[in-house]
PDB file of C-alpha atoms in Angstrom:
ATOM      1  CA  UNK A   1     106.793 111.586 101.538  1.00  0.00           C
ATOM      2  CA  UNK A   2     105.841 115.384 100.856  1.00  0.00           C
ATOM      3  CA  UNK A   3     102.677 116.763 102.454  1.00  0.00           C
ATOM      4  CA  UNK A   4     100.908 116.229  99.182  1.00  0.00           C
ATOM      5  CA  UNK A   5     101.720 112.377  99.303  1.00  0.00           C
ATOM      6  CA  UNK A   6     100.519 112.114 102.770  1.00  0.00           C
ATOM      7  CA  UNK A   7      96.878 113.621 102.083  1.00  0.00           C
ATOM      8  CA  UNK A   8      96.474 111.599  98.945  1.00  0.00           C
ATOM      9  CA  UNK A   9      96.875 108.088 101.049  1.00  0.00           C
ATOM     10  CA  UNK A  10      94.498 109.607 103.650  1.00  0.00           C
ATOM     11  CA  UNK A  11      92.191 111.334 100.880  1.00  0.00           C
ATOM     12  CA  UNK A  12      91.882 108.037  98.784  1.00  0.00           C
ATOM     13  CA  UNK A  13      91.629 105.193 101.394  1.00  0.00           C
ATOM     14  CA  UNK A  14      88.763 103.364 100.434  1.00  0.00           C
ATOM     15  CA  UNK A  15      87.193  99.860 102.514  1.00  0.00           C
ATOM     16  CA  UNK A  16      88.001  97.254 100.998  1.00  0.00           C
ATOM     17  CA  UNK A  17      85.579  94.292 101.365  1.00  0.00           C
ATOM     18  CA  UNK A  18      86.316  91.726  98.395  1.00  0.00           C
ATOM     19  CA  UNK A  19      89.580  90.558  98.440  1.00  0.00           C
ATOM     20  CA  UNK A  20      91.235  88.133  95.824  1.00  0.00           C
ATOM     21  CA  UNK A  21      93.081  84.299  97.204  1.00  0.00           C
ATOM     22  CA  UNK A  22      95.864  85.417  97.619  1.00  0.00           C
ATOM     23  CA  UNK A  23      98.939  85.590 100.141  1.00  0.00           C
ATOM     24  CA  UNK A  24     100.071  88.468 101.924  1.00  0.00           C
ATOM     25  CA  UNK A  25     103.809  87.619 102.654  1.00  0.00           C
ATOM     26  CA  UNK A  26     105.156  87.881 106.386  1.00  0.00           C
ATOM     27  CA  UNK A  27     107.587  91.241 105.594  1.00  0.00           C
ATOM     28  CA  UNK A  28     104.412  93.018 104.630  1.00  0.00           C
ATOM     29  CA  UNK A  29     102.722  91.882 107.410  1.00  0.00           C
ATOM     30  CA  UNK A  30     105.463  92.892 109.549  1.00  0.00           C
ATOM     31  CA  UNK A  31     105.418  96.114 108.950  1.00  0.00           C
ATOM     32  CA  UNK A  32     101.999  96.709 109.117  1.00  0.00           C
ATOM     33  CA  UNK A  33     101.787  95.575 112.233  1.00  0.00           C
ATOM     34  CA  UNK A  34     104.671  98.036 113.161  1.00  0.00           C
ATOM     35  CA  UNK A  35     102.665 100.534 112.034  1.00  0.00           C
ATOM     36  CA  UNK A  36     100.111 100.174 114.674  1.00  0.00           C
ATOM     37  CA  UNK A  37     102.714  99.449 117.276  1.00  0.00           C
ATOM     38  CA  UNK A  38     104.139 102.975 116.576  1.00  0.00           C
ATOM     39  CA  UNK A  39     100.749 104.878 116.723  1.00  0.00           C
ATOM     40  CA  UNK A  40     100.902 107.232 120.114  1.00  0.00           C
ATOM     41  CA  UNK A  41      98.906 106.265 123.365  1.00  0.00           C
ATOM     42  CA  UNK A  42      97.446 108.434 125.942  1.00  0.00           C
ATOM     43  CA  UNK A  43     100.453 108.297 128.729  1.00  0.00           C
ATOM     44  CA  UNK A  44     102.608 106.630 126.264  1.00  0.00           C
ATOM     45  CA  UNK A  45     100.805 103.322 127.789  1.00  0.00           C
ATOM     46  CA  UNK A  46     100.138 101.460 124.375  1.00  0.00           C
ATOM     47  CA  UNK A  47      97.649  99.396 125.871  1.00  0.00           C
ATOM     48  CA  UNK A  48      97.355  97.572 122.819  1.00  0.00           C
ATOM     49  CA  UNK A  49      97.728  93.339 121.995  1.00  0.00           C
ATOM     50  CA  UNK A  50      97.666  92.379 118.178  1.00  0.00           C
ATOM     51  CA  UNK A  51      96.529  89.175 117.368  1.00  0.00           C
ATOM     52  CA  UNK A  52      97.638  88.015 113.661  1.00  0.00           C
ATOM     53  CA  UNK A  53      94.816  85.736 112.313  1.00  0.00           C
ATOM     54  CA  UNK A  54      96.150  84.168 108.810  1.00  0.00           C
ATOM     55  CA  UNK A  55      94.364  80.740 109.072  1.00  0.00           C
ATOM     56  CA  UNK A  56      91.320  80.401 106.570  1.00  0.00           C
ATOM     57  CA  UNK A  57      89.166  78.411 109.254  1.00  0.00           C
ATOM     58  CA  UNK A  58      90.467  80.777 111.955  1.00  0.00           C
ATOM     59  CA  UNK A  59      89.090  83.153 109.767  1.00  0.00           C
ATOM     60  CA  UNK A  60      86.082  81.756 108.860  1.00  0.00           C
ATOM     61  CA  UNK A  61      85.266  80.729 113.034  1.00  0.00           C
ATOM     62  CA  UNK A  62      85.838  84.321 113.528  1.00  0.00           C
ATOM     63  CA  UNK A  63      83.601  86.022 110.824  1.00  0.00           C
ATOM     64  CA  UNK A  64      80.710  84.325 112.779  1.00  0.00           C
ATOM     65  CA  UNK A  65      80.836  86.680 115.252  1.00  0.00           C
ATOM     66  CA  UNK A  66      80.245  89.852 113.686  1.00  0.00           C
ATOM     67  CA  UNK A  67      77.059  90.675 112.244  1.00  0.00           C
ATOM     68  CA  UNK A  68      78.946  92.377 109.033  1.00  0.00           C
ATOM     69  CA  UNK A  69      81.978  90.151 108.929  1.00  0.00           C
ATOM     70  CA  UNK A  70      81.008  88.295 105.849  1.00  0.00           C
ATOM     71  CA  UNK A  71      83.889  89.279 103.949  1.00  0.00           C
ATOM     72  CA  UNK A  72      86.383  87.855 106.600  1.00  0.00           C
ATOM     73  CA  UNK A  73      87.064  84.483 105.568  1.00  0.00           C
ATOM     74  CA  UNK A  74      88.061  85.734 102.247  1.00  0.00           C
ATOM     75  CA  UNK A  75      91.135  88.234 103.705  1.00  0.00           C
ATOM     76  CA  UNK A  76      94.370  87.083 103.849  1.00  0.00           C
ATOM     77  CA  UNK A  77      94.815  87.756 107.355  1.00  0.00           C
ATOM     78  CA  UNK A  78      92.913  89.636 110.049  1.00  0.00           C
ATOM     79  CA  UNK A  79      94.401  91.770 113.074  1.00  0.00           C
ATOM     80  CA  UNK A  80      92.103  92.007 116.336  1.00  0.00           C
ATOM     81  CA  UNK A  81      93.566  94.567 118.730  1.00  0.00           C
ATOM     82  CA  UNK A  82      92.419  93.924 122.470  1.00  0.00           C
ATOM     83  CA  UNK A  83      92.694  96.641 124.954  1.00  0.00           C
ATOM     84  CA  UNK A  84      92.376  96.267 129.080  1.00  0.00           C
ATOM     85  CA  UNK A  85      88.829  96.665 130.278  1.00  0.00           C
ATOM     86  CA  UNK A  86      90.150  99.418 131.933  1.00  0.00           C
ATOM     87  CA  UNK A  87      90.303 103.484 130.834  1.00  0.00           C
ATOM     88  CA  UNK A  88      87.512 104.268 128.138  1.00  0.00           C
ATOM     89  CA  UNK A  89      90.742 106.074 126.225  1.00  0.00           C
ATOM     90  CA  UNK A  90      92.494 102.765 125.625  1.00  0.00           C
ATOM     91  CA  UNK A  91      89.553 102.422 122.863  1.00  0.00           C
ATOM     92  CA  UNK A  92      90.937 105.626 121.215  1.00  0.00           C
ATOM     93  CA  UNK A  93      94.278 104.592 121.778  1.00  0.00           C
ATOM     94  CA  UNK A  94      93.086 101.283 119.142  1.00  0.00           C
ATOM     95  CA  UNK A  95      91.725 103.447 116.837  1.00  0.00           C
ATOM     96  CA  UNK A  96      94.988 105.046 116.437  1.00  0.00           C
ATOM     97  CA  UNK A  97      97.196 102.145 116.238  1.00  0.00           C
ATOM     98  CA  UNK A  98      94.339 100.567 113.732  1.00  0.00           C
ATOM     99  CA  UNK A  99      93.958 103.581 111.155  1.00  0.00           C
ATOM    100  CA  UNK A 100      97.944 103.206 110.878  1.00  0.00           C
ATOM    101  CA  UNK A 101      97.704 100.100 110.124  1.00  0.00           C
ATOM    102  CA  UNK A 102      94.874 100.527 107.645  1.00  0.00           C
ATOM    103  CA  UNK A 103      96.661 103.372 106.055  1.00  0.00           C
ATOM    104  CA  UNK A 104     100.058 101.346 106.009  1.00  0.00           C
ATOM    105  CA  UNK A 105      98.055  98.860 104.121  1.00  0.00           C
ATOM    106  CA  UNK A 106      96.913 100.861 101.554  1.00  0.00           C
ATOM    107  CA  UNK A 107     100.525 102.679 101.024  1.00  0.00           C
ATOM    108  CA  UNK A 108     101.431  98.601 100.839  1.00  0.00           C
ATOM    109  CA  UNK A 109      99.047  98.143  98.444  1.00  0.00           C
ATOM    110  CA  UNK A 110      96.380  96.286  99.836  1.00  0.00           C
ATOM    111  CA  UNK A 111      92.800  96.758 101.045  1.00  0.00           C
ATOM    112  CA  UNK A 112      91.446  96.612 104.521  1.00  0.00           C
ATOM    113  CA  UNK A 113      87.965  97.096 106.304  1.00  0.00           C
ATOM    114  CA  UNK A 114      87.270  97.092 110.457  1.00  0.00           C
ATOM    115  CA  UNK A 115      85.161  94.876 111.593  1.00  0.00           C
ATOM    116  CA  UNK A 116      82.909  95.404 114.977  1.00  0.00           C
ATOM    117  CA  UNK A 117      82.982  92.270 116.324  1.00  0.00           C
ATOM    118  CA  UNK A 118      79.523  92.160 118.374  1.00  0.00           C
ATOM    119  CA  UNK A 119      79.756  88.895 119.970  1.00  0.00           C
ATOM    120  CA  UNK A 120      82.371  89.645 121.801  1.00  0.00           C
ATOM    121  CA  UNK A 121      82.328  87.025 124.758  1.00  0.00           C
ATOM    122  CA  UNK A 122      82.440  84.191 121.912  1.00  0.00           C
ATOM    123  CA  UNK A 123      85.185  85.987 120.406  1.00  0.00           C
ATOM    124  CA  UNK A 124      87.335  86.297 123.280  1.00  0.00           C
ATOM    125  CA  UNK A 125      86.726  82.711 124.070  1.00  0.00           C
ATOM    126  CA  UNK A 126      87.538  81.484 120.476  1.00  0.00           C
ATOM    127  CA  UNK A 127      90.728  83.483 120.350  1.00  0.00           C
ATOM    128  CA  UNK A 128      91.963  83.139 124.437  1.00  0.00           C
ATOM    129  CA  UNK A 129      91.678  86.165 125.299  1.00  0.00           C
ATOM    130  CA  UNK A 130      91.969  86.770 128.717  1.00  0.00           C
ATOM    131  CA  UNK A 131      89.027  88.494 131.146  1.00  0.00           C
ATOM    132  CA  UNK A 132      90.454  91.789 131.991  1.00  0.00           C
ATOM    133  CA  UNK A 133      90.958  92.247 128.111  1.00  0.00           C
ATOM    134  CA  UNK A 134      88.204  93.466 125.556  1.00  0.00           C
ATOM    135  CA  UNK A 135      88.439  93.328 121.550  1.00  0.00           C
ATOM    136  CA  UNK A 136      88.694  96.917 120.308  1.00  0.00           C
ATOM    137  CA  UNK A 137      88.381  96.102 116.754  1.00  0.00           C
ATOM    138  CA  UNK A 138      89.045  93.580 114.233  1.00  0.00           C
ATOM    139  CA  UNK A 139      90.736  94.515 111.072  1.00  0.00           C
ATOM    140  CA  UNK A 140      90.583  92.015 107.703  1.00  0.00           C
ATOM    141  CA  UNK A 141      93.519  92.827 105.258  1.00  0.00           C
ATOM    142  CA  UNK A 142      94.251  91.503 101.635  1.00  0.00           C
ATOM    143  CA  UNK A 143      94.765  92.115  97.762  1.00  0.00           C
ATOM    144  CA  UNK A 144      92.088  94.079  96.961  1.00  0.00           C
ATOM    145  CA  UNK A 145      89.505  92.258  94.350  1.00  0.00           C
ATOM    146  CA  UNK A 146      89.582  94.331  91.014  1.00  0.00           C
ATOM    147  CA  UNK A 147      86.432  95.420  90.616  1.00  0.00           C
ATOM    148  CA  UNK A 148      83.803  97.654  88.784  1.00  0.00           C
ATOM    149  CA  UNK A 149      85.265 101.647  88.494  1.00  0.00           C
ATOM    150  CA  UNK A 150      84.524 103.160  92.076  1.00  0.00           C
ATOM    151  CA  UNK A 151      82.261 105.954  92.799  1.00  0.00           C
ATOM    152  CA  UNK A 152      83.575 109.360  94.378  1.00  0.00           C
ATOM    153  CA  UNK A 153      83.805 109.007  97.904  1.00  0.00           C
ATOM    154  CA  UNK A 154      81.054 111.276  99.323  1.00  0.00           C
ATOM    155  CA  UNK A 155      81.623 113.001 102.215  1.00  0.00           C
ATOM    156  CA  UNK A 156      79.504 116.140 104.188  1.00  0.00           C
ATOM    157  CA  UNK A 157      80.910 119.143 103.306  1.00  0.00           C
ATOM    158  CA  UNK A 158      83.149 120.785 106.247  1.00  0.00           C
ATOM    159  CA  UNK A 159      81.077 123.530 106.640  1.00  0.00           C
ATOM    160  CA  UNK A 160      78.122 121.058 107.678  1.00  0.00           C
ATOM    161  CA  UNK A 161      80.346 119.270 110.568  1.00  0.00           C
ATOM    162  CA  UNK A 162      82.759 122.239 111.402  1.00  0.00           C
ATOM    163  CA  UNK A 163      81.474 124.878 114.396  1.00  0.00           C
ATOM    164  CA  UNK A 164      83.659 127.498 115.422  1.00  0.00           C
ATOM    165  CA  UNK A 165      84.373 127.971 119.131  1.00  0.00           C
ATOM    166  CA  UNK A 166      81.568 126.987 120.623  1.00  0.00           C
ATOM    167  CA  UNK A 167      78.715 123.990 119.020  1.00  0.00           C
ATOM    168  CA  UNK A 168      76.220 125.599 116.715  1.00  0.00           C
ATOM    169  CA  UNK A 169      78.771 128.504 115.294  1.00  0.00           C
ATOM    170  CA  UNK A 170      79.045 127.292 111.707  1.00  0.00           C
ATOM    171  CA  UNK A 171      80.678 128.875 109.329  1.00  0.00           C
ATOM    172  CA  UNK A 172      78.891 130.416 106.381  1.00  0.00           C
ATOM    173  CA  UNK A 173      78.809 128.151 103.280  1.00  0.00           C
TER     174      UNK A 173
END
Protein backbone atom coordinates (compact mmCIF):
# COMPACT_ATOMS: atom_id res chain seq x y z
CA UNK A 1 0.00 0.00 0.00
CA UNK A 2 1.86 3.35 -1.05
CA UNK A 3 1.84 6.27 1.39
CA UNK A 4 -0.97 7.77 -0.59
CA UNK A 5 -3.20 4.59 0.04
CA UNK A 6 -2.48 4.66 3.65
CA UNK A 7 -3.70 8.42 4.27
CA UNK A 8 -6.77 7.92 2.16
CA UNK A 9 -8.09 4.91 4.62
CA UNK A 10 -7.13 7.17 7.57
CA UNK A 11 -8.41 10.49 5.75
CA UNK A 12 -11.86 8.88 4.80
CA UNK A 13 -12.83 6.69 7.84
CA UNK A 14 -16.12 7.71 8.64
CA UNK A 15 -18.51 6.13 11.93
CA UNK A 16 -20.60 4.08 10.85
CA UNK A 17 -23.85 3.78 12.89
CA UNK A 18 -26.60 2.07 10.56
CA UNK A 19 -25.64 -1.08 9.46
CA UNK A 20 -27.64 -3.42 7.02
CA UNK A 21 -28.72 -7.57 8.31
CA UNK A 22 -26.23 -8.90 7.22
CA UNK A 23 -23.30 -11.46 8.07
CA UNK A 24 -19.85 -10.67 8.49
CA UNK A 25 -18.09 -14.07 7.71
CA UNK A 26 -15.49 -15.54 10.34
CA UNK A 27 -12.14 -14.90 7.84
CA UNK A 28 -13.05 -11.25 7.95
CA UNK A 29 -13.51 -11.29 11.37
CA UNK A 30 -10.34 -12.98 11.83
CA UNK A 31 -8.36 -10.69 10.59
CA UNK A 32 -9.72 -7.85 12.07
CA UNK A 33 -9.23 -9.02 15.14
CA UNK A 34 -5.50 -9.62 14.16
CA UNK A 35 -5.33 -6.30 13.46
CA UNK A 36 -5.78 -5.17 16.95
CA UNK A 37 -3.71 -8.00 18.27
CA UNK A 38 -0.75 -6.55 16.24
CA UNK A 39 -1.18 -2.86 17.39
CA UNK A 40 2.10 -2.00 19.76
CA UNK A 41 1.79 -1.79 23.68
CA UNK A 42 3.70 0.25 26.06
CA UNK A 43 6.49 -2.52 27.24
CA UNK A 44 5.37 -4.74 24.54
CA UNK A 45 2.74 -5.93 27.40
CA UNK A 46 -0.48 -6.08 25.12
CA UNK A 47 -2.62 -5.93 27.97
CA UNK A 48 -5.45 -6.39 25.84
CA UNK A 49 -8.62 -9.34 25.93
CA UNK A 50 -11.05 -9.25 22.84
CA UNK A 51 -14.30 -10.42 23.34
CA UNK A 52 -16.19 -11.33 19.89
CA UNK A 53 -19.95 -10.58 20.44
CA UNK A 54 -21.91 -11.96 17.17
CA UNK A 55 -25.19 -13.01 18.94
CA UNK A 56 -28.22 -10.59 18.14
CA UNK A 57 -29.58 -10.85 21.86
CA UNK A 58 -25.98 -10.69 23.13
CA UNK A 59 -26.04 -7.71 21.26
CA UNK A 60 -29.07 -6.31 22.08
CA UNK A 61 -28.36 -7.16 26.31
CA UNK A 62 -25.28 -5.26 25.68
CA UNK A 63 -26.51 -2.02 23.89
CA UNK A 64 -28.40 -1.43 27.22
CA UNK A 65 -25.55 -0.39 28.79
CA UNK A 66 -24.33 2.44 26.96
CA UNK A 67 -26.13 5.55 26.88
CA UNK A 68 -25.35 5.90 22.87
CA UNK A 69 -25.32 2.25 21.99
CA UNK A 70 -28.56 2.26 20.13
CA UNK A 71 -27.15 1.18 17.01
CA UNK A 72 -25.61 -2.05 18.58
CA UNK A 73 -28.09 -4.61 18.16
CA UNK A 74 -28.16 -3.89 14.54
CA UNK A 75 -24.06 -4.70 13.93
CA UNK A 76 -23.06 -7.83 12.93
CA UNK A 77 -20.76 -8.33 15.65
CA UNK A 78 -19.24 -6.19 18.39
CA UNK A 79 -15.56 -6.38 19.91
CA UNK A 80 -15.17 -5.15 23.70
CA UNK A 81 -11.48 -4.93 24.58
CA UNK A 82 -10.87 -5.20 28.49
CA UNK A 83 -7.68 -4.03 29.92
CA UNK A 84 -6.25 -4.79 33.75
CA UNK A 85 -7.36 -2.18 36.23
CA UNK A 86 -3.95 -1.60 36.48
CA UNK A 87 -1.48 1.21 34.53
CA UNK A 88 -3.66 4.23 33.19
CA UNK A 89 -1.49 3.46 29.72
CA UNK A 90 -3.15 0.09 29.20
CA UNK A 91 -6.24 2.48 28.12
CA UNK A 92 -3.96 3.92 25.36
CA UNK A 93 -2.62 0.71 24.65
CA UNK A 94 -6.80 -0.17 23.61
CA UNK A 95 -7.05 2.68 21.69
CA UNK A 96 -4.32 1.46 19.58
CA UNK A 97 -5.27 -2.03 19.12
CA UNK A 98 -9.07 -0.57 18.51
CA UNK A 99 -8.30 2.18 15.74
CA UNK A 100 -6.53 -0.90 13.87
CA UNK A 101 -9.20 -2.66 14.02
CA UNK A 102 -11.55 0.11 12.97
CA UNK A 103 -9.28 1.01 10.17
CA UNK A 104 -8.89 -2.79 9.13
CA UNK A 105 -12.59 -2.67 8.90
CA UNK A 106 -12.95 -0.04 6.69
CA UNK A 107 -9.94 -1.34 4.27
CA UNK A 108 -12.42 -4.69 4.65
CA UNK A 109 -15.12 -2.84 3.68
CA UNK A 110 -17.26 -2.41 6.46
CA UNK A 111 -18.32 0.27 8.95
CA UNK A 112 -17.59 0.53 12.60
CA UNK A 113 -18.34 3.04 15.54
CA UNK A 114 -16.85 2.79 19.47
CA UNK A 115 -19.05 2.63 21.87
CA UNK A 116 -18.37 4.00 25.68
CA UNK A 117 -19.94 1.61 27.54
CA UNK A 118 -20.98 3.66 30.84
CA UNK A 119 -22.44 1.02 32.88
CA UNK A 120 -19.66 -0.69 33.19
CA UNK A 121 -20.21 -2.94 36.39
CA UNK A 122 -23.44 -4.41 34.50
CA UNK A 123 -21.35 -4.92 31.59
CA UNK A 124 -18.67 -6.78 33.11
CA UNK A 125 -21.18 -8.88 34.88
CA UNK A 126 -23.23 -9.64 31.67
CA UNK A 127 -20.14 -10.58 29.74
CA UNK A 128 -17.87 -12.44 32.86
CA UNK A 129 -15.49 -10.36 33.04
CA UNK A 130 -13.36 -10.78 35.77
CA UNK A 131 -12.65 -7.95 38.76
CA UNK A 132 -9.16 -6.92 38.14
CA UNK A 133 -10.31 -6.28 34.43
CA UNK A 134 -12.09 -3.02 33.10
CA UNK A 135 -13.87 -2.56 29.52
CA UNK A 136 -11.75 -0.12 27.51
CA UNK A 137 -14.10 0.20 24.72
CA UNK A 138 -16.67 -1.51 22.81
CA UNK A 139 -16.51 -1.54 19.11
CA UNK A 140 -19.88 -2.50 16.80
CA UNK A 141 -18.82 -3.63 13.22
CA UNK A 142 -20.99 -4.39 10.04
CA UNK A 143 -22.02 -3.66 6.29
CA UNK A 144 -22.45 -0.27 6.29
CA UNK A 145 -26.32 0.85 5.53
CA UNK A 146 -26.32 2.78 2.11
CA UNK A 147 -27.44 5.85 2.87
CA UNK A 148 -28.11 9.57 1.89
CA UNK A 149 -24.62 11.24 0.10
CA UNK A 150 -22.33 12.14 3.20
CA UNK A 151 -21.26 15.51 4.17
CA UNK A 152 -17.42 16.55 4.21
CA UNK A 153 -15.96 15.52 7.27
CA UNK A 154 -15.20 18.76 9.18
CA UNK A 155 -12.37 18.99 11.07
CA UNK A 156 -10.41 22.26 12.99
CA UNK A 157 -7.92 23.41 10.93
CA UNK A 158 -4.21 22.36 12.16
CA UNK A 159 -3.22 25.62 12.77
CA UNK A 160 -6.10 25.92 15.51
CA UNK A 161 -4.86 22.60 17.49
CA UNK A 162 -1.07 22.69 16.51
CA UNK A 163 1.45 24.84 19.07
CA UNK A 164 4.96 24.83 18.44
CA UNK A 165 7.35 23.97 21.27
CA UNK A 166 5.81 25.06 24.00
CA UNK A 167 1.41 25.41 24.50
CA UNK A 168 0.16 28.70 23.19
CA UNK A 169 2.96 29.05 20.19
CA UNK A 170 0.63 28.69 17.22
CA UNK A 171 1.57 29.00 14.08
CA UNK A 172 0.35 31.85 11.92
CA UNK A 173 -2.69 30.95 9.75
Amino acid sequence: MSDNQCLRVVYSKRETREFLDKPVDMDTISKILEAGRRAGSAKNRQPWQFILIREKENLRKLSNFGQFAQHLPSAAFAIVITIPDKYFQDRFDAGRAAQNMMLAAHILGLGSCPITLHSEEAAKNHLNIPGDQRIAICIAFGHPKPSKPLGKIIRKPLHEILHLEKYGNQPKS
